[in-house]
Amino acid sequence: MAQKASPPSEFPKRYTLSSPHLSPDGGSFLTKLLRTIESSFCVTFREHIAHPAFEKPREQIHAANEATLQHLFGVVKWEDGRSHTAQAFEVRLKSFRAFQTCFDRIMQDSVKFAKRIPGFSDLLPEDRMVLVQSGCFELACVIFSFYVDEESQTFCGPGNFTLSQSQMWLAFPMSKKFVNLLFDFAFQVQSHRLEPLKLGLLLAVLLVTPIREGLTSREEVTWLRDLICQAFRFELMVTHSDGVALFNHLVSSIREELQRLAAEHRRQLDIMRAAGFTFQNDLYSETFSLV
């Protein structure tokens, strides 16, 4: 019986010498990437980006915050509840549940987005797993910026769960340092005002990173990342006279902040687990080995 032919790979022939039919060169790949990445981003993350917090009316955010305080403390004014219940275990647990639900949903969609990146499906299965497991939280942090309003410094989560940054310092079980890093990173992402095409390319650059531990074929990951970086630089050069410098600053600064954020997040999860917190059984918990 004839052996079934393998599907064509996205990788240029320099990395796929075993078959004469393997497809396109780098130029063709770049064209496909630039043609598809914007729609992939918009379709995959539609739930998170359709109604960003920073476009919500102030009165809507205020009303949602009062409803959240009523849910947490039984009062609608922060001053009435903060003094004696903000540190209560149940309050902190409810706050974390909202955070975990938000991040779990984004991380699930980050996995879907990864599969839509041209060339990603041609990486070795074990390398795809490494990149997704180590990178989906970082992608989620970028998308989380759509849930934060800078003017009111407020997190507007799923189900209208709404707390200000200062309220989270007391009502959230992770450290004030983590909360500040999370909000500051969201404000940083927002400040660049990247449209969907550039956000999609940024996420692809962050995900396809050859420095991840445990990769089997670093060469293929490096090749794919280089092509994605070329596409991102090109798009920035189209709209900015200093596109190359902007690319270098954007990627390096966001990567640096994500490393700080991820390290503090991991440290806080360890502290929470030691304190007896229980975690929902979802992708977020699975990614960080919490269940």
Short mmCIF file of C-alpha atoms in Angstrom, two decimals:
data_model
loop_
_atom_site.label_atom_id
_atom_site.label_comp_id
_atom_site.label_asym_id
_atom_site.label_seq_id
_atom_site.Cartn_x
_atom_site.Cartn_y
_atom_site.Cartn_z
CA MET A 1 0.00 0.00 0.00
CA ALA A 2 1.36 3.39 -0.98
CA GLN A 3 2.30 5.62 1.92
CA LYS A 4 0.06 8.66 2.37
CA ALA A 5 1.83 11.87 1.41
CA SER A 6 2.59 14.34 4.17
CA PRO A 7 0.91 17.76 3.99
CA PRO A 8 3.11 20.50 2.58
CA SER A 9 5.18 22.47 5.06
CA GLU A 10 5.34 26.23 5.38
CA PHE A 11 9.09 26.18 5.88
CA PRO A 12 11.45 27.13 3.06
CA LYS A 13 13.55 24.33 1.57
CA ARG A 14 16.63 25.22 3.61
CA TYR A 15 15.01 23.42 6.55
CA THR A 16 13.05 20.75 4.68
CA LEU A 17 15.55 19.01 2.46
CA SER A 18 13.81 15.63 2.61
CA SER A 19 11.09 16.54 0.09
CA PRO A 20 11.31 18.37 -3.25
CA HIS A 21 7.70 19.57 -2.88
CA LEU A 22 8.03 21.60 0.27
CA SER A 23 6.78 24.96 -0.28
CA PRO A 24 7.33 28.51 -0.43
CA ASP A 25 10.31 30.75 0.01
CA GLY A 26 10.54 33.41 2.67
CA GLY A 27 8.93 36.05 0.48
CA SER A 28 5.84 33.95 -0.12
CA PHE A 29 5.63 33.19 3.56
CA LEU A 30 5.82 36.86 4.50
CA THR A 31 3.03 37.64 2.07
CA LYS A 32 0.82 34.97 3.60
CA LEU A 33 1.64 36.11 7.14
CA LEU A 34 0.78 39.73 6.42
CA ARG A 35 -2.40 38.70 4.61
CA THR A 36 -3.77 36.48 7.38
CA ILE A 37 -2.48 37.60 10.78
CA GLU A 38 -4.89 40.53 11.24
CA SER A 39 -8.02 38.46 10.63
CA SER A 40 -6.62 35.67 12.81
CA PHE A 41 -6.12 38.13 15.66
CA CYS A 42 -9.55 39.76 15.31
CA VAL A 43 -11.46 36.49 14.99
CA THR A 44 -9.63 34.67 17.78
CA PHE A 45 -9.74 37.47 20.36
CA ARG A 46 -13.10 38.96 19.38
CA GLU A 47 -14.60 38.37 22.83
CA HIS A 48 -11.81 40.33 24.53
CA ILE A 49 -11.27 43.26 22.16
CA ALA A 50 -14.80 44.08 20.98
CA HIS A 51 -15.67 46.29 23.98
CA PRO A 52 -12.42 47.42 25.63
CA ALA A 53 -12.57 48.88 29.12
CA PHE A 54 -10.96 52.13 28.00
CA GLU A 55 -13.94 52.83 25.73
CA LYS A 56 -16.60 52.29 28.40
CA PRO A 57 -18.46 55.33 29.80
CA ARG A 58 -17.27 56.41 33.24
CA GLU A 59 -20.74 55.96 34.72
CA GLN A 60 -20.87 52.37 33.47
CA ILE A 61 -17.53 51.57 35.13
CA HIS A 62 -18.67 53.25 38.35
CA ALA A 63 -21.94 51.28 38.43
CA ALA A 64 -20.11 48.00 37.78
CA ASN A 65 -17.66 48.81 40.57
CA GLU A 66 -20.49 49.42 43.04
CA ALA A 67 -22.11 46.12 42.04
CA THR A 68 -18.79 44.33 42.56
CA LEU A 69 -18.33 45.85 46.02
CA GLN A 70 -21.86 44.76 46.90
CA HIS A 71 -20.97 41.24 45.75
CA LEU A 72 -17.72 41.17 47.73
CA PHE A 73 -18.57 43.10 50.89
CA GLY A 74 -22.33 43.59 50.97
CA VAL A 75 -21.87 47.36 50.66
CA VAL A 76 -21.65 49.68 47.67
CA LYS A 77 -19.09 52.09 49.09
CA TRP A 78 -15.46 51.03 49.33
CA GLU A 79 -14.95 53.01 52.53
CA ASP A 80 -17.65 50.94 54.27
CA GLY A 81 -16.10 47.61 53.46
CA ARG A 82 -12.36 48.01 53.22
CA SER A 83 -11.53 48.37 56.91
CA HIS A 84 -12.79 45.02 58.15
CA THR A 85 -13.37 42.73 55.16
CA ALA A 86 -10.90 43.59 52.42
CA GLN A 87 -8.38 41.10 53.78
CA ALA A 88 -10.96 38.35 54.36
CA PHE A 89 -10.09 35.05 52.71
CA GLU A 90 -13.45 34.75 50.94
CA VAL A 91 -13.16 38.24 49.46
CA ARG A 92 -9.69 37.55 48.14
CA LEU A 93 -10.79 34.20 46.76
CA LYS A 94 -13.68 35.78 44.83
CA SER A 95 -11.33 38.43 43.45
CA PHE A 96 -8.86 35.83 42.31
CA ARG A 97 -11.63 33.75 40.70
CA ALA A 98 -12.50 36.73 38.49
CA PHE A 99 -8.85 37.20 37.57
CA GLN A 100 -8.34 33.49 36.87
CA THR A 101 -11.48 33.27 34.75
CA CYS A 102 -10.35 36.26 32.70
CA PHE A 103 -6.86 34.89 32.12
CA ASP A 104 -8.07 31.35 31.45
CA ARG A 105 -10.35 32.56 28.67
CA ILE A 106 -7.59 34.62 27.09
CA MET A 107 -5.09 31.77 27.37
CA GLN A 108 -7.49 29.37 25.67
CA ASP A 109 -7.85 31.82 22.81
CA SER A 110 -4.07 32.32 22.73
CA VAL A 111 -3.71 28.60 21.98
CA LYS A 112 -6.20 28.98 19.12
CA PHE A 113 -4.29 32.00 17.84
CA ALA A 114 -1.01 30.07 17.87
CA LYS A 115 -2.51 27.45 15.57
CA ARG A 116 -3.45 30.21 13.10
CA ILE A 117 0.11 31.57 12.79
CA PRO A 118 1.46 30.47 9.38
CA GLY A 119 4.26 27.96 9.85
CA PHE A 120 3.46 27.20 13.48
CA SER A 121 1.75 23.91 12.65
CA ASP A 122 4.92 22.78 10.83
CA LEU A 123 7.04 22.97 13.97
CA LEU A 124 7.64 19.73 15.81
CA PRO A 125 4.65 18.82 18.03
CA GLU A 126 6.81 18.86 21.15
CA ASP A 127 8.15 22.32 20.25
CA ARG A 128 4.64 23.65 19.67
CA MET A 129 3.72 22.39 23.13
CA VAL A 130 6.73 24.09 24.73
CA LEU A 131 6.03 27.41 23.02
CA VAL A 132 2.35 27.40 23.94
CA GLN A 133 2.86 26.36 27.56
CA SER A 134 5.61 28.90 28.15
CA GLY A 135 4.12 31.72 26.10
CA CYS A 136 0.34 31.76 26.44
CA PHE A 137 0.43 33.64 29.77
CA GLU A 138 2.54 36.36 28.16
CA LEU A 139 0.09 36.67 25.30
CA ALA A 140 -2.73 36.83 27.83
CA CYS A 141 -1.02 39.75 29.58
CA VAL A 142 -1.05 41.70 26.30
CA ILE A 143 -4.75 40.99 25.67
CA PHE A 144 -5.49 41.78 29.34
CA SER A 145 -4.76 45.41 28.48
CA PHE A 146 -8.22 45.52 26.84
CA TYR A 147 -9.74 44.88 30.28
CA VAL A 148 -8.06 47.88 31.92
CA ASP A 149 -9.13 51.52 31.83
CA GLU A 150 -6.21 53.86 32.42
CA GLU A 151 -8.26 56.97 33.23
CA SER A 152 -10.02 55.32 36.19
CA GLN A 153 -7.18 52.81 36.75
CA THR A 154 -9.73 50.02 36.86
CA PHE A 155 -9.89 46.34 35.94
CA CYS A 156 -13.20 45.59 34.18
CA GLY A 157 -13.36 41.81 34.10
CA PRO A 158 -15.80 39.16 32.89
CA GLY A 159 -19.32 39.38 34.28
CA ASN A 160 -18.83 43.10 35.04
CA PHE A 161 -16.44 42.27 37.90
CA THR A 162 -14.84 45.68 38.37
CA LEU A 163 -12.19 46.81 40.85
CA SER A 164 -9.82 49.75 40.81
CA GLN A 165 -6.09 49.24 41.09
CA SER A 166 -6.04 50.56 44.67
CA GLN A 167 -8.97 48.31 45.65
CA MET A 168 -7.10 45.30 44.28
CA TRP A 169 -4.15 46.10 46.54
CA LEU A 170 -6.33 44.96 49.45
CA ALA A 171 -9.00 42.72 47.94
CA PHE A 172 -6.75 40.63 45.67
CA PRO A 173 -4.57 37.81 47.07
CA MET A 174 -1.47 38.61 45.02
CA SER A 175 1.01 41.28 46.04
CA LYS A 176 0.69 45.00 45.49
CA LYS A 177 3.84 44.67 43.38
CA PHE A 178 2.14 42.20 41.03
CA VAL A 179 -0.98 44.36 40.72
CA ASN A 180 1.15 47.39 39.87
CA LEU A 181 3.21 45.44 37.33
CA LEU A 182 0.03 44.14 35.70
CA PHE A 183 -1.60 47.57 35.43
CA ASP A 184 1.62 49.29 34.34
CA PHE A 185 2.11 46.71 31.61
CA ALA A 186 -1.47 47.20 30.39
CA PHE A 187 -0.93 50.96 30.24
CA GLN A 188 2.35 50.41 28.36
CA VAL A 189 0.64 48.26 25.72
CA GLN A 190 -2.16 50.80 25.34
CA SER A 191 0.31 53.67 24.93
CA HIS A 192 1.64 52.20 21.67
CA ARG A 193 -1.85 52.31 20.11
CA LEU A 194 -1.17 49.27 17.95
CA GLU A 195 -3.87 48.30 15.48
CA PRO A 196 -4.92 44.62 15.11
CA LEU A 197 -2.34 43.74 12.43
CA LYS A 198 0.57 44.95 14.55
CA LEU A 199 -0.87 43.42 17.72
CA GLY A 200 -1.15 40.08 15.94
CA LEU A 201 2.46 40.30 14.79
CA LEU A 202 3.57 41.30 18.29
CA LEU A 203 1.83 38.26 19.79
CA ALA A 204 3.41 36.01 17.18
CA VAL A 205 6.88 37.40 17.97
CA LEU A 206 6.33 36.86 21.70
CA LEU A 207 5.07 33.31 21.21
CA VAL A 208 7.64 32.01 18.72
CA THR A 209 10.73 32.48 20.86
CA PRO A 210 13.74 30.18 20.35
CA ILE A 211 15.16 30.81 23.84
CA ARG A 212 12.43 28.72 25.52
CA GLU A 213 13.76 25.80 27.53
CA GLY A 214 13.02 22.32 26.21
CA LEU A 215 12.91 23.04 22.47
CA THR A 216 14.01 20.19 20.21
CA SER A 217 14.57 22.08 16.96
CA ARG A 218 15.68 25.58 17.90
CA GLU A 219 16.78 26.17 14.30
CA GLU A 220 13.25 25.89 12.90
CA VAL A 221 11.80 28.06 15.67
CA THR A 222 14.49 30.68 15.01
CA TRP A 223 13.75 30.65 11.28
CA LEU A 224 10.03 31.14 11.83
CA ARG A 225 10.60 33.90 14.38
CA ASP A 226 12.99 35.72 12.03
CA LEU A 227 10.35 35.80 9.32
CA ILE A 228 7.70 37.07 11.74
CA CYS A 229 10.11 39.77 12.92
CA GLN A 230 10.73 40.81 9.30
CA ALA A 231 7.00 41.20 8.79
CA PHE A 232 6.60 43.21 12.00
CA ARG A 233 9.51 45.51 11.15
CA PHE A 234 8.09 46.06 7.67
CA GLU A 235 4.67 47.06 9.02
CA LEU A 236 6.22 49.47 11.52
CA MET A 237 8.38 51.03 8.79
CA VAL A 238 5.26 51.64 6.68
CA THR A 239 3.74 53.87 9.37
CA HIS A 240 6.80 55.16 11.25
CA SER A 241 9.95 56.79 9.90
CA ASP A 242 11.93 55.11 12.68
CA GLY A 243 10.22 51.72 12.28
CA VAL A 244 13.30 49.59 12.92
CA ALA A 245 14.20 51.45 16.11
CA LEU A 246 10.56 51.28 17.23
CA PHE A 247 10.51 47.53 16.61
CA ASN A 248 13.65 47.00 18.69
CA HIS A 249 12.37 49.17 21.54
CA LEU A 250 8.87 47.73 21.47
CA VAL A 251 9.89 44.08 21.51
CA SER A 252 12.73 44.47 24.02
CA SER A 253 10.77 46.65 26.48
CA ILE A 254 7.67 44.46 26.38
CA ARG A 255 9.76 41.32 26.74
CA GLU A 256 11.57 42.80 29.75
CA GLU A 257 8.33 43.81 31.47
CA LEU A 258 6.75 40.43 30.75
CA GLN A 259 9.69 38.64 32.35
CA ARG A 260 9.29 40.71 35.52
CA LEU A 261 5.54 40.19 35.50
CA ALA A 262 5.79 36.43 34.94
CA ALA A 263 8.39 36.00 37.69
CA GLU A 264 6.26 37.86 40.27
CA HIS A 265 3.16 35.98 39.13
CA ARG A 266 4.90 32.64 39.66
CA ARG A 267 6.14 33.73 43.09
CA GLN A 268 2.65 34.80 44.16
CA LEU A 269 1.10 31.52 42.98
CA ASP A 270 3.56 29.62 45.17
CA ILE A 271 2.63 31.80 48.16
CA MET A 272 -1.09 31.32 47.53
CA ARG A 273 -0.75 27.57 47.25
CA ALA A 274 1.19 27.46 50.51
CA ALA A 275 -1.58 29.53 52.14
CA GLY A 276 -4.24 26.99 51.18
CA PHE A 277 -5.85 28.59 48.15
CA THR A 278 -7.66 26.20 45.84
CA PHE A 279 -7.65 26.77 42.11
CA GLN A 280 -10.24 26.11 39.42
CA ASN A 281 -9.43 23.17 37.16
CA ASP A 282 -8.79 24.96 33.88
CA LEU A 283 -6.04 25.77 31.39
CA TYR A 284 -4.63 28.48 33.66
CA SER A 285 -4.20 26.00 36.52
CA GLU A 286 -2.88 23.31 34.20
CA THR A 287 -0.29 25.67 32.72
CA PHE A 288 1.11 26.50 36.15
CA SER A 289 0.66 22.97 37.63
CA LEU A 290 -1.82 24.21 40.24
CA VAL A 291 -4.13 21.17 40.11
#
